[in-house]
Amino acid sequence: MFKNDADDIFGPLDPEVRKRNPYKQRLWVNELKDEANHKCMVDRIIKKCIGSHIKSWKQCIKEGNEEQAWDINNGLYLNRNVDVIFERVGL
C-alpha cells in the first residue's frame, strides 16, 4: 500500500537510475579536480571541494546518455558553500 501511495505521489522510481557507480564517481571527481588545479572553479580557493554535475547525473541516465553523465565538461569542482548556491539557484 505504501509503495502505491509513494508511486502516486512521486512517480515510479527506476532502480537503474538510482544507483551510481562509486568508482566512476571518484574517477570523475578526480578528473575535475585535476582540471581545476585542485581549486574551486569559482572562487579559486583550495578548500574541501566536491564534483557537481551541471546537468544532473540522474537526468543524463534517464535520457540514456551515460557518456554525458561522466563527462567532465558536465561538471564543476566547487567548494561546499558554492555548491550549495549552485544546487539551489544555479549559476
PDB file as gemmi writes it, atoms N, CA and C in Angstrom:
CRYST1    1.000    1.000    1.000  90.00  90.00  90.00 P 1                      
ATOM      1  N   MET A   1       0.810  -1.185   0.000  1.00  0.00           N  
ATOM      2  CA  MET A   1       0.000   0.000   0.000  1.00  0.00           C  
ATOM      3  C   MET A   1       0.866   1.267   0.000  1.00  0.00           C  
ATOM      4  N   PHE A   2       1.909   1.278   0.847  1.00  0.00           N  
ATOM      5  CA  PHE A   2       2.777   2.449   0.889  1.00  0.00           C  
ATOM      6  C   PHE A   2       3.442   2.683  -0.457  1.00  0.00           C  
ATOM      7  N   LYS A   3       3.929   1.608  -1.103  1.00  0.00           N  
ATOM      8  CA  LYS A   3       4.587   1.753  -2.400  1.00  0.00           C  
ATOM      9  C   LYS A   3       3.638   2.370  -3.416  1.00  0.00           C  
ATOM     10  N   ASN A   4       2.379   1.936  -3.417  1.00  0.00           N  
ATOM     11  CA  ASN A   4       1.401   2.512  -4.344  1.00  0.00           C  
ATOM     12  C   ASN A   4       1.179   3.993  -4.065  1.00  0.00           C  
ATOM     13  N   ASP A   5       1.073   4.340  -2.779  1.00  0.00           N  
ATOM     14  CA  ASP A   5       0.918   5.752  -2.422  1.00  0.00           C  
ATOM     15  C   ASP A   5       2.140   6.564  -2.839  1.00  0.00           C  
ATOM     16  N   ALA A   6       3.330   6.024  -2.582  1.00  0.00           N  
ATOM     17  CA  ALA A   6       4.560   6.721  -2.949  1.00  0.00           C  
ATOM     18  C   ALA A   6       4.646   6.882  -4.466  1.00  0.00           C  
ATOM     19  N   ASP A   7       4.291   5.839  -5.218  1.00  0.00           N  
ATOM     20  CA  ASP A   7       4.307   5.933  -6.677  1.00  0.00           C  
ATOM     21  C   ASP A   7       3.319   6.981  -7.166  1.00  0.00           C  
ATOM     22  N   ASP A   8       2.148   7.068  -6.528  1.00  0.00           N  
ATOM     23  CA  ASP A   8       1.164   8.074  -6.909  1.00  0.00           C  
ATOM     24  C   ASP A   8       1.688   9.482  -6.664  1.00  0.00           C  
ATOM     25  N   ILE A   9       2.377   9.663  -5.562  1.00  0.00           N  
ATOM     26  CA  ILE A   9       2.877  10.992  -5.191  1.00  0.00           C  
ATOM     27  C   ILE A   9       4.118  11.366  -5.993  1.00  0.00           C  
ATOM     28  N   PHE A  10       5.114  10.458  -6.024  1.00  0.00           N  
ATOM     29  CA  PHE A  10       6.410  10.786  -6.605  1.00  0.00           C  
ATOM     30  C   PHE A  10       6.640  10.201  -7.982  1.00  0.00           C  
ATOM     31  N   GLY A  11       5.779   9.311  -8.416  1.00  0.00           N  
ATOM     32  CA  GLY A  11       6.005   8.602  -9.666  1.00  0.00           C  
ATOM     33  C   GLY A  11       6.873   7.387  -9.396  1.00  0.00           C  
ATOM     34  N   PRO A  12       6.810   6.372 -10.257  1.00  0.00           N  
ATOM     35  CA  PRO A  12       7.610   5.175 -10.030  1.00  0.00           C  
ATOM     36  C   PRO A  12       9.096   5.484 -10.154  1.00  0.00           C  
ATOM     37  N   LEU A  13       9.882   4.858  -9.302  1.00  0.00           N  
ATOM     38  CA  LEU A  13      11.325   5.048  -9.337  1.00  0.00           C  
ATOM     39  C   LEU A  13      11.968   3.935 -10.145  1.00  0.00           C  
ATOM     40  N   ASP A  14      12.831   4.313 -11.031  1.00  0.00           N  
ATOM     41  CA  ASP A  14      13.559   3.343 -11.843  1.00  0.00           C  
ATOM     42  C   ASP A  14      14.805   2.918 -11.075  1.00  0.00           C  
ATOM     43  N   PRO A  15      14.936   1.647 -10.686  1.00  0.00           N  
ATOM     44  CA  PRO A  15      16.095   1.228  -9.891  1.00  0.00           C  
ATOM     45  C   PRO A  15      17.420   1.439 -10.600  1.00  0.00           C  
ATOM     46  N   GLU A  16      17.454   1.399 -11.922  1.00  0.00           N  
ATOM     47  CA  GLU A  16      18.697   1.625 -12.660  1.00  0.00           C  
ATOM     48  C   GLU A  16      19.195   3.048 -12.472  1.00  0.00           C  
ATOM     49  N   VAL A  17      18.282   4.002 -12.384  1.00  0.00           N  
ATOM     50  CA  VAL A  17      18.658   5.408 -12.271  1.00  0.00           C  
ATOM     51  C   VAL A  17      19.179   5.718 -10.880  1.00  0.00           C  
ATOM     52  N   ARG A  18      18.744   5.009  -9.904  1.00  0.00           N  
ATOM     53  CA  ARG A  18      19.041   5.331  -8.519  1.00  0.00           C  
ATOM     54  C   ARG A  18      20.445   4.946  -8.085  1.00  0.00           C  
ATOM     55  N   LYS A  19      21.144   4.093  -8.813  1.00  0.00           N  
ATOM     56  CA  LYS A  19      22.441   3.613  -8.368  1.00  0.00           C  
ATOM     57  C   LYS A  19      23.562   4.208  -9.207  1.00  0.00           C  
ATOM     58  N   ARG A  20      24.448   4.898  -8.535  1.00  0.00           N  
ATOM     59  CA  ARG A  20      25.598   5.496  -9.188  1.00  0.00           C  
ATOM     60  C   ARG A  20      26.830   4.662  -8.848  1.00  0.00           C  
ATOM     61  N   ASN A  21      27.665   4.413  -9.825  1.00  0.00           N  
ATOM     62  CA  ASN A  21      28.876   3.636  -9.615  1.00  0.00           C  
ATOM     63  C   ASN A  21      29.884   4.487  -8.828  1.00  0.00           C  
ATOM     64  N   PRO A  22      30.200   4.111  -7.584  1.00  0.00           N  
ATOM     65  CA  PRO A  22      31.099   4.933  -6.771  1.00  0.00           C  
ATOM     66  C   PRO A  22      32.512   5.025  -7.347  1.00  0.00           C  
ATOM     67  N   TYR A  23      32.957   3.984  -8.034  1.00  0.00           N  
ATOM     68  CA  TYR A  23      34.286   4.013  -8.654  1.00  0.00           C  
ATOM     69  C   TYR A  23      34.325   5.064  -9.767  1.00  0.00           C  
ATOM     70  N   LYS A  24      33.314   5.039 -10.652  1.00  0.00           N  
ATOM     71  CA  LYS A  24      33.262   6.025 -11.735  1.00  0.00           C  
ATOM     72  C   LYS A  24      33.110   7.437 -11.171  1.00  0.00           C  
ATOM     73  N   GLN A  25      32.353   7.568 -10.086  1.00  0.00           N  
ATOM     74  CA  GLN A  25      32.172   8.879  -9.460  1.00  0.00           C  
ATOM     75  C   GLN A  25      33.510   9.424  -8.958  1.00  0.00           C  
ATOM     76  N   ARG A  26      34.308   8.568  -8.311  1.00  0.00           N  
ATOM     77  CA  ARG A  26      35.628   9.007  -7.827  1.00  0.00           C  
ATOM     78  C   ARG A  26      36.535   9.409  -8.982  1.00  0.00           C  
ATOM     79  N   LEU A  27      36.522   8.606 -10.065  1.00  0.00           N  
ATOM     80  CA  LEU A  27      37.338   8.959 -11.238  1.00  0.00           C  
ATOM     81  C   LEU A  27      36.914  10.301 -11.812  1.00  0.00           C  
ATOM     82  N   TRP A  28      35.594  10.509 -11.924  1.00  0.00           N  
ATOM     83  CA  TRP A  28      35.053  11.749 -12.481  1.00  0.00           C  
ATOM     84  C   TRP A  28      35.462  12.947 -11.631  1.00  0.00           C  
ATOM     85  N   VAL A  29      35.324  12.828 -10.311  1.00  0.00           N  
ATOM     86  CA  VAL A  29      35.700  13.927  -9.408  1.00  0.00           C  
ATOM     87  C   VAL A  29      37.204  14.187  -9.494  1.00  0.00           C  
ATOM     88  N   ASN A  30      38.008  13.129  -9.550  1.00  0.00           N  
ATOM     89  CA  ASN A  30      39.461  13.317  -9.652  1.00  0.00           C  
ATOM     90  C   ASN A  30      39.847  14.011 -10.950  1.00  0.00           C  
ATOM     91  N   GLU A  31      39.162  13.691 -12.053  1.00  0.00           N  
ATOM     92  CA  GLU A  31      39.428  14.387 -13.319  1.00  0.00           C  
ATOM     93  C   GLU A  31      39.055  15.870 -13.206  1.00  0.00           C  
ATOM     94  N   LEU A  32      37.911  16.151 -12.585  1.00  0.00           N  
ATOM     95  CA  LEU A  32      37.519  17.549 -12.370  1.00  0.00           C  
ATOM     96  C   LEU A  32      38.545  18.285 -11.515  1.00  0.00           C  
ATOM     97  N   LYS A  33      38.991  17.615 -10.468  1.00  0.00           N  
ATOM     98  CA  LYS A  33      39.974  18.200  -9.550  1.00  0.00           C  
ATOM     99  C   LYS A  33      41.260  18.553 -10.293  1.00  0.00           C  
ATOM    100  N   ASP A  34      41.730  17.643 -11.127  1.00  0.00           N  
ATOM    101  CA  ASP A  34      42.930  17.905 -11.922  1.00  0.00           C  
ATOM    102  C   ASP A  34      42.698  19.058 -12.892  1.00  0.00           C  
ATOM    103  N   GLU A  35      41.533  19.067 -13.544  1.00  0.00           N  
ATOM    104  CA  GLU A  35      41.197  20.132 -14.494  1.00  0.00           C  
ATOM    105  C   GLU A  35      41.172  21.498 -13.803  1.00  0.00           C  
ATOM    106  N   ALA A  36      40.738  21.522 -12.540  1.00  0.00           N  
ATOM    107  CA  ALA A  36      40.616  22.772 -11.788  1.00  0.00           C  
ATOM    108  C   ALA A  36      41.881  23.105 -10.999  1.00  0.00           C  
ATOM    109  N   ASN A  37      42.941  22.332 -11.201  1.00  0.00           N  
ATOM    110  CA  ASN A  37      44.185  22.527 -10.454  1.00  0.00           C  
ATOM    111  C   ASN A  37      43.958  22.494  -8.943  1.00  0.00           C  
ATOM    112  N   HIS A  38      43.065  21.618  -8.524  1.00  0.00           N  
ATOM    113  CA  HIS A  38      42.770  21.368  -7.111  1.00  0.00           C  
ATOM    114  C   HIS A  38      42.162  22.572  -6.402  1.00  0.00           C  
ATOM    115  N   LYS A  39      41.567  23.498  -7.153  1.00  0.00           N  
ATOM    116  CA  LYS A  39      40.939  24.687  -6.577  1.00  0.00           C  
ATOM    117  C   LYS A  39      39.494  24.768  -7.036  1.00  0.00           C  
ATOM    118  N   CYS A  40      38.675  25.403  -6.214  1.00  0.00           N  
ATOM    119  CA  CYS A  40      37.284  25.649  -6.608  1.00  0.00           C  
ATOM    120  C   CYS A  40      37.270  26.411  -7.917  1.00  0.00           C  
ATOM    121  N   MET A  41      36.440  25.990  -8.857  1.00  0.00           N  
ATOM    122  CA  MET A  41      36.385  26.632 -10.170  1.00  0.00           C  
ATOM    123  C   MET A  41      35.752  28.023 -10.130  1.00  0.00           C  
ATOM    124  N   VAL A  42      35.136  28.397  -9.013  1.00  0.00           N  
ATOM    125  CA  VAL A  42      34.505  29.709  -8.919  1.00  0.00           C  
ATOM    126  C   VAL A  42      35.378  30.684  -8.140  1.00  0.00           C  
ATOM    127  N   ASP A  43      35.724  30.354  -6.897  1.00  0.00           N  
ATOM    128  CA  ASP A  43      36.480  31.313  -6.090  1.00  0.00           C  
ATOM    129  C   ASP A  43      37.988  31.037  -6.068  1.00  0.00           C  
ATOM    130  N   ARG A  44      38.419  29.946  -6.723  1.00  0.00           N  
ATOM    131  CA  ARG A  44      39.831  29.578  -6.893  1.00  0.00           C  
ATOM    132  C   ARG A  44      40.558  29.367  -5.569  1.00  0.00           C  
ATOM    133  N   ILE A  45      39.823  29.099  -4.503  1.00  0.00           N  
ATOM    134  CA  ILE A  45      40.415  28.831  -3.198  1.00  0.00           C  
ATOM    135  C   ILE A  45      40.487  27.317  -3.013  1.00  0.00           C  
ATOM    136  N   ILE A  46      41.597  26.867  -2.428  1.00  0.00           N  
ATOM    137  CA  ILE A  46      41.746  25.447  -2.145  1.00  0.00           C  
ATOM    138  C   ILE A  46      41.026  25.166  -0.830  1.00  0.00           C  
ATOM    139  N   LYS A  47      39.931  24.496  -0.923  1.00  0.00           N  
ATOM    140  CA  LYS A  47      39.140  24.086   0.236  1.00  0.00           C  
ATOM    141  C   LYS A  47      38.662  22.677  -0.028  1.00  0.00           C  
ATOM    142  N   LYS A  48      37.881  22.163   0.868  1.00  0.00           N  
ATOM    143  CA  LYS A  48      37.239  20.862   0.646  1.00  0.00           C  
ATOM    144  C   LYS A  48      36.222  21.046  -0.469  1.00  0.00           C  
ATOM    145  N   CYS A  49      36.532  20.543  -1.653  1.00  0.00           N  
ATOM    146  CA  CYS A  49      35.662  20.716  -2.807  1.00  0.00           C  
ATOM    147  C   CYS A  49      35.026  19.387  -3.208  1.00  0.00           C  
ATOM    148  N   ILE A  50      33.964  19.498  -3.973  1.00  0.00           N  
ATOM    149  CA  ILE A  50      33.255  18.318  -4.470  1.00  0.00           C  
ATOM    150  C   ILE A  50      32.952  18.511  -5.950  1.00  0.00           C  
ATOM    151  N   GLY A  51      32.703  17.407  -6.618  1.00  0.00           N  
ATOM    152  CA  GLY A  51      32.282  17.455  -8.009  1.00  0.00           C  
ATOM    153  C   GLY A  51      30.778  17.643  -8.072  1.00  0.00           C  
ATOM    154  N   SER A  52      30.350  18.580  -8.879  1.00  0.00           N  
ATOM    155  CA  SER A  52      28.923  18.859  -9.012  1.00  0.00           C  
ATOM    156  C   SER A  52      28.555  18.828 -10.492  1.00  0.00           C  
ATOM    157  N   HIS A  53      27.533  18.053 -10.825  1.00  0.00           N  
ATOM    158  CA  HIS A  53      27.092  17.962 -12.213  1.00  0.00           C  
ATOM    159  C   HIS A  53      26.317  19.220 -12.614  1.00  0.00           C  
ATOM    160  N   ILE A  54      26.539  19.690 -13.833  1.00  0.00           N  
ATOM    161  CA  ILE A  54      25.766  20.799 -14.376  1.00  0.00           C  
ATOM    162  C   ILE A  54      24.380  20.278 -14.755  1.00  0.00           C  
ATOM    163  N   LYS A  55      24.352  19.276 -15.600  1.00  0.00           N  
ATOM    164  CA  LYS A  55      23.113  18.552 -15.881  1.00  0.00           C  
ATOM    165  C   LYS A  55      23.169  17.312 -15.008  1.00  0.00           C  
ATOM    166  N   SER A  56      22.184  17.111 -14.187  1.00  0.00           N  
ATOM    167  CA  SER A  56      22.265  16.068 -13.171  1.00  0.00           C  
ATOM    168  C   SER A  56      22.591  14.698 -13.763  1.00  0.00           C  
ATOM    169  N   TRP A  57      23.338  13.941 -12.988  1.00  0.00           N  
ATOM    170  CA  TRP A  57      23.691  12.579 -13.373  1.00  0.00           C  
ATOM    171  C   TRP A  57      22.425  11.769 -13.630  1.00  0.00           C  
ATOM    172  N   LYS A  58      21.469  11.925 -12.742  1.00  0.00           N  
ATOM    173  CA  LYS A  58      20.217  11.171 -12.839  1.00  0.00           C  
ATOM    174  C   LYS A  58      19.486  11.482 -14.149  1.00  0.00           C  
ATOM    175  N   GLN A  59      19.454  12.755 -14.529  1.00  0.00           N  
ATOM    176  CA  GLN A  59      18.775  13.153 -15.765  1.00  0.00           C  
ATOM    177  C   GLN A  59      19.495  12.579 -16.986  1.00  0.00           C  
ATOM    178  N   CYS A  60      20.814  12.617 -16.972  1.00  0.00           N  
ATOM    179  CA  CYS A  60      21.580  12.044 -18.088  1.00  0.00           C  
ATOM    180  C   CYS A  60      21.271  10.564 -18.253  1.00  0.00           C  
ATOM    181  N   ILE A  61      21.235   9.834 -17.143  1.00  0.00           N  
ATOM    182  CA  ILE A  61      20.963   8.400 -17.187  1.00  0.00           C  
ATOM    183  C   ILE A  61      19.541   8.147 -17.667  1.00  0.00           C  
ATOM    184  N   LYS A  62      18.588   8.927 -17.176  1.00  0.00           N  
ATOM    185  CA  LYS A  62      17.197   8.761 -17.620  1.00  0.00           C  
ATOM    186  C   LYS A  62      17.073   8.937 -19.128  1.00  0.00           C  
ATOM    187  N   GLU A  63      17.879   9.852 -19.674  1.00  0.00           N  
ATOM    188  CA  GLU A  63      17.841  10.115 -21.115  1.00  0.00           C  
ATOM    189  C   GLU A  63      18.687   9.109 -21.896  1.00  0.00           C  
ATOM    190  N   GLY A  64      19.312   8.174 -21.196  1.00  0.00           N  
ATOM    191  CA  GLY A  64      20.123   7.167 -21.875  1.00  0.00           C  
ATOM    192  C   GLY A  64      21.481   7.680 -22.318  1.00  0.00           C  
ATOM    193  N   ASN A  65      21.972   8.735 -21.688  1.00  0.00           N  
ATOM    194  CA  ASN A  65      23.231   9.347 -22.095  1.00  0.00           C  
ATOM    195  C   ASN A  65      24.268   9.212 -20.982  1.00  0.00           C  
ATOM    196  N   GLU A  66      24.744   7.984 -20.760  1.00  0.00           N  
ATOM    197  CA  GLU A  66      25.726   7.749 -19.700  1.00  0.00           C  
ATOM    198  C   GLU A  66      27.038   8.479 -19.971  1.00  0.00           C  
ATOM    199  N   GLU A  67      27.391   8.623 -21.237  1.00  0.00           N  
ATOM    200  CA  GLU A  67      28.631   9.334 -21.578  1.00  0.00           C  
ATOM    201  C   GLU A  67      28.598  10.770 -21.051  1.00  0.00           C  
ATOM    202  N   GLN A  68      27.477  11.446 -21.218  1.00  0.00           N  
ATOM    203  CA  GLN A  68      27.347  12.819 -20.712  1.00  0.00           C  
ATOM    204  C   GLN A  68      27.382  12.840 -19.185  1.00  0.00           C  
ATOM    205  N   ALA A  69      26.831  11.809 -18.554  1.00  0.00           N  
ATOM    206  CA  ALA A  69      26.808  11.751 -17.094  1.00  0.00           C  
ATOM    207  C   ALA A  69      28.214  11.765 -16.508  1.00  0.00           C  
ATOM    208  N   TRP A  70      29.176  11.154 -17.206  1.00  0.00           N  
ATOM    209  CA  TRP A  70      30.548  11.067 -16.699  1.00  0.00           C  
ATOM    210  C   TRP A  70      31.508  12.014 -17.427  1.00  0.00           C  
ATOM    211  N   ASP A  71      30.998  12.890 -18.265  1.00  0.00           N  
ATOM    212  CA  ASP A  71      31.832  13.844 -18.998  1.00  0.00           C  
ATOM    213  C   ASP A  71      32.247  14.980 -18.065  1.00  0.00           C  
ATOM    214  N   ILE A  72      33.558  15.267 -17.978  1.00  0.00           N  
ATOM    215  CA  ILE A  72      33.992  16.339 -17.078  1.00  0.00           C  
ATOM    216  C   ILE A  72      33.520  17.710 -17.558  1.00  0.00           C  
ATOM    217  N   ASN A  73      33.128  17.817 -18.823  1.00  0.00           N  
ATOM    218  CA  ASN A  73      32.561  19.079 -19.303  1.00  0.00           C  
ATOM    219  C   ASN A  73      31.139  19.288 -18.787  1.00  0.00           C  
ATOM    220  N   ASN A  74      30.583  18.280 -18.139  1.00  0.00           N  
ATOM    221  CA  ASN A  74      29.278  18.378 -17.497  1.00  0.00           C  
ATOM    222  C   ASN A  74      29.456  18.465 -15.982  1.00  0.00           C  
ATOM    223  N   GLY A  75      30.547  19.041 -15.544  1.00  0.00           N  
ATOM    224  CA  GLY A  75      30.788  19.121 -14.113  1.00  0.00           C  
ATOM    225  C   GLY A  75      31.573  20.342 -13.719  1.00  0.00           C  
ATOM    226  N   LEU A  76      31.451  20.673 -12.447  1.00  0.00           N  
ATOM    227  CA  LEU A  76      32.205  21.768 -11.849  1.00  0.00           C  
ATOM    228  C   LEU A  76      32.819  21.264 -10.553  1.00  0.00           C  
ATOM    229  N   TYR A  77      34.021  21.703 -10.253  1.00  0.00           N  
ATOM    230  CA  TYR A  77      34.679  21.366  -8.997  1.00  0.00           C  
ATOM    231  C   TYR A  77      34.500  22.577  -8.089  1.00  0.00           C  
ATOM    232  N   LEU A  78      33.661  22.419  -7.073  1.00  0.00           N  
ATOM    233  CA  LEU A  78      33.234  23.553  -6.250  1.00  0.00           C  
ATOM    234  C   LEU A  78      33.451  23.289  -4.771  1.00  0.00           C  
ATOM    235  N   ASN A  79      33.761  24.373  -4.028  1.00  0.00           N  
ATOM    236  CA  ASN A  79      33.773  24.195  -2.581  1.00  0.00           C  
ATOM    237  C   ASN A  79      32.333  24.049  -2.123  1.00  0.00           C  
ATOM    238  N   ARG A  80      32.152  23.507  -0.956  1.00  0.00           N  
ATOM    239  CA  ARG A  80      30.804  23.153  -0.494  1.00  0.00           C  
ATOM    240  C   ARG A  80      29.857  24.346  -0.428  1.00  0.00           C  
ATOM    241  N   ASN A  81      30.349  25.514  -0.031  1.00  0.00           N  
ATOM    242  CA  ASN A  81      29.483  26.696   0.053  1.00  0.00           C  
ATOM    243  C   ASN A  81      28.984  27.125  -1.324  1.00  0.00           C  
ATOM    244  N   VAL A  82      29.865  27.125  -2.300  1.00  0.00           N  
ATOM    245  CA  VAL A  82      29.471  27.491  -3.661  1.00  0.00           C  
ATOM    246  C   VAL A  82      28.536  26.429  -4.233  1.00  0.00           C  
ATOM    247  N   ASP A  83      28.798  25.150  -3.925  1.00  0.00           N  
ATOM    248  CA  ASP A  83      27.940  24.074  -4.414  1.00  0.00           C  
ATOM    249  C   ASP A  83      26.512  24.222  -3.901  1.00  0.00           C  
ATOM    250  N   VAL A  84      26.353  24.616  -2.650  1.00  0.00           N  
ATOM    251  CA  VAL A  84      25.002  24.806  -2.094  1.00  0.00           C  
ATOM    252  C   VAL A  84      24.261  25.873  -2.895  1.00  0.00           C  
ATOM    253  N   ILE A  85      24.938  26.960  -3.212  1.00  0.00           N  
ATOM    254  CA  ILE A  85      24.310  28.020  -4.012  1.00  0.00           C  
ATOM    255  C   ILE A  85      23.986  27.504  -5.400  1.00  0.00           C  
ATOM    256  N   PHE A  86      24.923  26.787  -6.012  1.00  0.00           N  
ATOM    257  CA  PHE A  86      24.717  26.246  -7.346  1.00  0.00           C  
ATOM    258  C   PHE A  86      23.514  25.314  -7.375  1.00  0.00           C  
ATOM    259  N   GLU A  87      23.404  24.445  -6.387  1.00  0.00           N  
ATOM    260  CA  GLU A  87      22.291  23.487  -6.342  1.00  0.00           C  
ATOM    261  C   GLU A  87      20.947  24.170  -6.112  1.00  0.00           C  
ATOM    262  N   ARG A  88      20.936  25.225  -5.330  1.00  0.00           N  
ATOM    263  CA  ARG A  88      19.672  25.899  -5.008  1.00  0.00           C  
ATOM    264  C   ARG A  88      19.180  26.820  -6.111  1.00  0.00           C  
ATOM    265  N   VAL A  89      20.082  27.611  -6.666  1.00  0.00           N  
ATOM    266  CA  VAL A  89      19.654  28.622  -7.631  1.00  0.00           C  
ATOM    267  C   VAL A  89      20.301  28.487  -8.991  1.00  0.00           C  
ATOM    268  N   GLY A  90      21.338  27.711  -9.101  1.00  0.00           N  
ATOM    269  CA  GLY A  90      22.060  27.606 -10.362  1.00  0.00           C  
ATOM    270  C   GLY A  90      22.988  28.794 -10.535  1.00  0.00           C  
ATOM    271  N   LEU A  91      24.024  28.610 -11.285  1.00  0.00           N  
ATOM    272  CA  LEU A  91      24.967  29.714 -11.541  1.00  0.00           C  
ATOM    273  C   LEU A  91      24.904  30.138 -12.981  1.00  0.00           C  
TER     274      LEU A  91                                                      
END                                                                             
